[in-house]
C-alpha cells in the first residue's frame, strides 16, 4: 500500500543542488574495478571475515523522531530511517571498498553507476541514500502549507496555482507502479519555458540521473 508525505519546500535559494550533467562519468564507470581489496584500518568495521572501511555515515533526520507526528509516527520514521536507510548505507560501504568509487562523492557514485540506465551494482544503495537524505530534509515540524516569494511565483507561472501543483504531485505518486518517488524538480533547459515540473521515478531512480539540476521536495511511496 502506498504511503506518501508532502512537506513544505525550502526557499528557492536553498533548493538548488547543482550537479554535473547526467552523462558525465559514464565512460569511466564502465571501467570500474569490482575486485574488493580488503584492508585493515583503524576506523574499519568487520563484516564476517572481511574488513570494511566505512566511507558514508547514516545521517540522522534534522529533527527528533517524533517531530512529524501525527503525519508520520515516531515508529514509522524510526523504522524507515533506522532500518531501510541504514541498510542502504551499510550495503554501499561494503560494495565500494577496494574500488575507485571509494574516492567519489555520493552524487558522483549515483551518476556514474546509473551508467545511462545500464545500472551498476552500487546504484540502488547509493541513490536510495541520496533520496532518503533529501526526503528527510524536505520535511520539518509544522511544515506544509503554501510557499511564498519567488518559489510561489514560479509555481503559479508553471502550474497555474499551488493547488494545481499539489494535484500533479498526488497524481504522480498514485500512478507510479510499485515503489518509487514523486519530485518537484527544476529543468534548466525547458522546451516549453516551464522550468518547474513534477517527475516520478521508480525504485531508486532520481532527478540527478534524469537531467535536472535541482529538487525542491519529494514524496516517498513504498
CSV table of N, CA and C in Angstrom, one decimal, residues 109-195:
chain,number,residue,atom,x,y,z
A,109,UNK,N,28.9,8.9,-7.3
A,109,UNK,CA,28.6,7.5,-7.4
A,109,UNK,C,27.2,7.2,-8.0
A,110,UNK,N,26.2,8.0,-7.6
A,110,UNK,CA,24.9,7.8,-8.2
A,110,UNK,C,24.9,8.0,-9.7
A,111,UNK,N,25.5,9.1,-10.2
A,111,UNK,CA,25.5,9.4,-11.6
A,111,UNK,C,26.3,8.4,-12.4
A,112,UNK,N,27.5,8.0,-11.9
A,112,UNK,CA,28.4,7.0,-12.6
A,112,UNK,C,27.8,5.6,-12.6
A,113,UNK,N,27.2,5.2,-11.5
A,113,UNK,CA,26.7,3.8,-11.5
A,113,UNK,C,25.3,3.7,-12.2
A,114,UNK,N,24.6,4.8,-12.4
A,114,UNK,CA,23.4,4.8,-13.2
A,114,UNK,C,23.8,4.3,-14.6
A,115,UNK,N,24.9,4.8,-15.1
A,115,UNK,CA,25.5,4.2,-16.3
A,115,UNK,C,24.6,4.3,-17.5
A,116,UNK,N,23.9,5.4,-17.7
A,116,UNK,CA,23.0,5.6,-18.8
A,116,UNK,C,21.8,4.6,-18.8
A,117,UNK,N,21.4,4.2,-17.6
A,117,UNK,CA,20.3,3.2,-17.5
A,117,UNK,C,20.7,1.8,-17.4
A,118,UNK,N,22.0,1.5,-17.7
A,118,UNK,CA,22.5,0.1,-17.5
A,118,UNK,C,23.2,0.0,-16.2
A,119,UNK,N,22.3,-0.1,-15.1
A,119,UNK,CA,22.7,0.1,-13.8
A,119,UNK,C,23.9,-0.8,-13.3
A,120,UNK,N,24.9,-0.2,-12.6
A,120,UNK,CA,25.9,-1.0,-12.0
A,120,UNK,C,25.5,-1.3,-10.6
A,121,UNK,N,26.1,-2.3,-10.0
A,121,UNK,CA,25.7,-2.9,-8.7
A,121,UNK,C,25.5,-1.9,-7.6
A,122,UNK,N,26.3,-0.8,-7.4
A,122,UNK,CA,26.1,0.1,-6.2
A,122,UNK,C,25.0,1.1,-6.4
A,123,UNK,N,24.4,1.2,-7.6
A,123,UNK,CA,23.5,2.3,-7.9
A,123,UNK,C,22.3,2.3,-6.9
A,124,UNK,N,21.6,1.2,-6.7
A,124,UNK,CA,20.4,1.2,-5.9
A,124,UNK,C,20.7,1.8,-4.5
A,125,UNK,N,21.8,1.3,-3.8
A,125,UNK,CA,22.1,1.7,-2.5
A,125,UNK,C,22.5,3.2,-2.5
A,126,UNK,N,23.4,3.6,-3.4
A,126,UNK,CA,23.8,5.0,-3.4
A,126,UNK,C,22.7,5.9,-3.7
A,127,UNK,N,21.8,5.6,-4.7
A,127,UNK,CA,20.7,6.5,-5.0
A,127,UNK,C,19.7,6.6,-3.9
A,128,UNK,N,19.5,5.5,-3.2
A,128,UNK,CA,18.5,5.5,-2.1
A,128,UNK,C,19.0,6.3,-0.9
A,129,UNK,N,20.3,6.2,-0.7
A,129,UNK,CA,20.9,7.1,0.4
A,129,UNK,C,20.6,8.6,0.0
A,130,UNK,N,20.9,8.9,-1.2
A,130,UNK,CA,20.7,10.3,-1.6
A,130,UNK,C,19.2,10.7,-1.5
A,131,UNK,N,18.4,9.8,-2.0
A,131,UNK,CA,16.9,10.0,-1.9
A,131,UNK,C,16.4,10.2,-0.5
A,132,UNK,N,16.9,9.4,0.4
A,132,UNK,CA,16.4,9.5,1.8
A,132,UNK,C,17.0,10.7,2.5
A,133,UNK,N,18.2,11.0,2.2
A,133,UNK,CA,18.8,12.2,2.8
A,133,UNK,C,17.9,13.4,2.4
A,134,UNK,N,17.6,13.5,1.1
A,134,UNK,CA,16.8,14.6,0.6
A,134,UNK,C,15.4,14.6,1.2
A,135,UNK,N,14.8,13.3,1.3
A,135,UNK,CA,13.5,13.2,1.8
A,135,UNK,C,13.3,13.8,3.2
A,136,UNK,N,14.3,13.4,4.1
A,136,UNK,CA,14.2,13.9,5.5
A,136,UNK,C,14.3,15.4,5.5
A,137,UNK,N,15.2,16.0,4.6
A,137,UNK,CA,15.3,17.4,4.6
A,137,UNK,C,14.1,18.1,4.0
A,138,UNK,N,13.3,17.4,3.3
A,138,UNK,CA,12.1,18.0,2.6
A,138,UNK,C,11.0,18.3,3.6
A,139,UNK,N,11.1,17.8,4.8
A,139,UNK,CA,10.1,17.9,5.8
A,139,UNK,C,10.6,18.6,7.1
A,140,UNK,N,9.7,19.2,7.8
A,140,UNK,CA,10.0,19.8,9.1
A,140,UNK,C,8.8,19.9,10.0
A,141,UNK,N,9.0,19.9,11.3
A,141,UNK,CA,7.9,20.1,12.2
A,141,UNK,C,7.1,21.4,11.9
A,142,UNK,N,5.8,21.2,11.8
A,142,UNK,CA,5.0,22.4,11.5
A,142,UNK,C,5.1,22.9,10.1
A,143,UNK,N,5.6,22.1,9.2
A,143,UNK,CA,5.8,22.4,7.8
A,143,UNK,C,4.5,22.3,7.0
A,144,UNK,N,4.6,22.3,5.7
A,144,UNK,CA,3.5,22.2,4.8
A,144,UNK,C,2.9,23.6,4.6
A,145,UNK,N,1.8,23.6,3.8
A,145,UNK,CA,1.2,24.8,3.5
A,145,UNK,C,1.7,25.5,2.3
A,146,UNK,N,1.2,26.6,1.9
A,146,UNK,CA,1.5,27.3,0.7
A,146,UNK,C,2.9,28.0,0.8
A,147,UNK,N,3.8,27.9,-0.1
A,147,UNK,CA,5.1,28.6,0.0
A,147,UNK,C,4.8,30.1,-0.4
A,148,UNK,N,5.9,30.9,-0.4
A,148,UNK,CA,5.8,32.3,-0.7
A,148,UNK,C,7.0,32.7,-1.5
A,149,UNK,N,7.0,34.0,-1.9
A,149,UNK,CA,8.2,34.5,-2.5
A,149,UNK,C,8.4,34.0,-4.0
A,150,UNK,N,9.6,33.9,-4.4
A,150,UNK,CA,10.0,33.6,-5.7
A,150,UNK,C,9.5,32.2,-6.1
A,151,UNK,N,9.5,31.2,-5.1
A,151,UNK,CA,9.1,29.9,-5.4
A,151,UNK,C,7.6,29.9,-5.7
A,152,UNK,N,6.8,30.6,-5.0
A,152,UNK,CA,5.4,30.6,-5.3
A,152,UNK,C,5.1,31.2,-6.7
A,153,UNK,N,5.9,32.3,-7.0
A,153,UNK,CA,5.8,32.9,-8.4
A,153,UNK,C,6.1,31.8,-9.5
A,154,UNK,N,7.1,31.1,-9.3
A,154,UNK,CA,7.5,30.0,-10.3
A,154,UNK,C,6.4,29.0,-10.4
A,155,UNK,N,5.9,28.6,-9.2
A,155,UNK,CA,4.8,27.5,-9.2
A,155,UNK,C,3.6,28.0,-9.9
A,156,UNK,N,3.2,29.3,-9.7
A,156,UNK,CA,2.0,29.8,-10.3
A,156,UNK,C,2.2,30.0,-11.8
A,157,UNK,N,3.4,30.4,-12.2
A,157,UNK,CA,3.8,30.5,-13.6
A,157,UNK,C,3.7,29.2,-14.3
A,158,UNK,N,4.3,28.1,-13.7
A,158,UNK,CA,4.4,26.8,-14.4
A,158,UNK,C,3.3,25.9,-14.2
A,159,UNK,N,2.5,26.0,-13.1
A,159,UNK,CA,1.4,25.1,-12.9
A,159,UNK,C,0.0,25.8,-12.8
A,160,UNK,N,0.0,27.1,-12.8
A,160,UNK,CA,-1.2,27.8,-12.7
A,160,UNK,C,-1.6,28.2,-11.3
A,161,UNK,N,-1.3,27.3,-10.3
A,161,UNK,CA,-1.6,27.6,-8.9
A,161,UNK,C,-0.9,26.5,-8.1
A,162,UNK,N,-0.8,26.8,-6.8
A,162,UNK,CA,-0.2,25.9,-5.8
A,162,UNK,C,-1.1,24.6,-5.7
A,163,UNK,N,-2.4,24.8,-5.8
A,163,UNK,CA,-3.3,23.7,-5.7
A,163,UNK,C,-3.1,22.8,-6.9
A,164,UNK,N,-2.9,23.3,-8.1
A,164,UNK,CA,-2.7,22.5,-9.2
A,164,UNK,C,-1.4,21.7,-9.1
A,165,UNK,N,-0.4,22.3,-8.6
A,165,UNK,CA,0.9,21.6,-8.3
A,165,UNK,C,0.6,20.4,-7.4
A,166,UNK,N,-0.1,20.6,-6.3
A,166,UNK,CA,-0.4,19.5,-5.4
A,166,UNK,C,-1.2,18.4,-6.1
A,167,UNK,N,-2.1,18.7,-7.0
A,167,UNK,CA,-2.8,17.7,-7.7
A,167,UNK,C,-1.9,16.9,-8.6
A,168,UNK,N,-0.9,17.6,-9.2
A,168,UNK,CA,0.0,16.8,-10.1
A,168,UNK,C,0.9,15.9,-9.3
A,169,UNK,N,1.3,16.4,-8.1
A,169,UNK,CA,2.2,15.6,-7.3
A,169,UNK,C,1.4,14.3,-6.8
A,170,UNK,N,0.2,14.5,-6.4
A,170,UNK,CA,-0.6,13.4,-5.9
A,170,UNK,C,-0.8,12.4,-7.1
A,171,UNK,N,-1.1,12.9,-8.3
A,171,UNK,CA,-1.3,12.0,-9.4
A,171,UNK,C,0.0,11.3,-9.8
A,172,UNK,N,1.1,11.9,-9.7
A,172,UNK,CA,2.4,11.2,-10.0
A,172,UNK,C,2.6,10.1,-9.0
A,173,UNK,N,2.4,10.4,-7.7
A,173,UNK,CA,2.6,9.3,-6.7
A,173,UNK,C,1.6,8.2,-6.9
A,174,UNK,N,0.4,8.5,-7.2
A,174,UNK,CA,-0.6,7.5,-7.3
A,174,UNK,C,-0.5,6.6,-8.6
A,175,UNK,N,0.2,7.1,-9.6
A,175,UNK,CA,0.3,6.4,-10.9
A,175,UNK,C,1.6,5.7,-11.1
A,176,UNK,N,2.6,5.9,-10.2
A,176,UNK,CA,3.9,5.2,-10.3
A,176,UNK,C,3.7,3.8,-9.8
A,177,UNK,N,3.9,2.9,-10.7
A,177,UNK,CA,3.7,1.5,-10.3
A,177,UNK,C,4.8,1.0,-9.4
A,178,UNK,N,4.4,0.3,-8.3
A,178,UNK,CA,5.3,-0.2,-7.3
A,178,UNK,C,5.9,0.9,-6.5
A,179,UNK,N,7.1,0.7,-5.9
A,179,UNK,CA,7.8,1.6,-5.1
A,179,UNK,C,8.4,2.7,-5.9
A,180,UNK,N,8.6,3.9,-5.4
A,180,UNK,CA,9.3,4.9,-6.1
A,180,UNK,C,9.1,6.3,-5.5
A,181,UNK,N,9.2,7.3,-6.3
A,181,UNK,CA,9.2,8.7,-5.7
A,181,UNK,C,8.5,9.6,-6.7
A,182,UNK,N,8.0,10.7,-6.1
A,182,UNK,CA,7.5,11.8,-6.9
A,182,UNK,C,8.3,13.1,-6.5
A,183,UNK,N,8.7,13.9,-7.4
A,183,UNK,CA,9.6,15.0,-7.2
A,183,UNK,C,9.0,16.3,-7.8
A,184,UNK,N,9.3,17.4,-7.1
A,184,UNK,CA,9.2,18.7,-7.8
A,184,UNK,C,10.6,19.1,-8.1
A,185,UNK,N,10.9,19.2,-9.4
A,185,UNK,CA,12.3,19.4,-9.9
A,185,UNK,C,12.4,20.6,-10.8
A,186,UNK,N,13.6,21.0,-11.0
A,186,UNK,CA,13.9,22.2,-11.8
A,186,UNK,C,14.6,21.8,-13.1
A,187,UNK,N,14.1,22.2,-14.2
A,187,UNK,CA,14.7,21.9,-15.5
A,187,UNK,C,15.3,23.2,-16.1
A,188,UNK,N,16.7,23.2,-16.2
A,188,UNK,CA,17.3,24.5,-16.6
A,188,UNK,C,17.1,24.8,-18.1
A,189,UNK,N,16.7,23.8,-18.9
A,189,UNK,CA,16.6,24.0,-20.3
A,189,UNK,C,15.3,23.4,-20.8
A,190,UNK,N,14.2,24.0,-20.4
A,190,UNK,CA,12.9,23.5,-20.8
A,190,UNK,C,12.6,23.9,-22.3
A,191,UNK,N,11.9,23.0,-22.9
A,191,UNK,CA,11.5,23.2,-24.3
A,191,UNK,C,10.2,24.1,-24.4
A,192,UNK,N,9.5,24.1,-23.3
A,192,UNK,CA,8.2,24.9,-23.3
A,192,UNK,C,8.3,26.1,-22.4
A,193,UNK,N,9.4,26.5,-21.9
A,193,UNK,CA,9.6,27.6,-21.0
A,193,UNK,C,9.2,27.4,-19.5
A,194,UNK,N,8.7,26.2,-19.2
A,194,UNK,CA,8.4,25.9,-17.8
A,194,UNK,C,9.5,25.2,-17.1
A,195,UNK,N,10.1,25.9,-16.2
A,195,UNK,CA,11.3,25.3,-15.5
A,195,UNK,C,11.0,24.4,-14.4
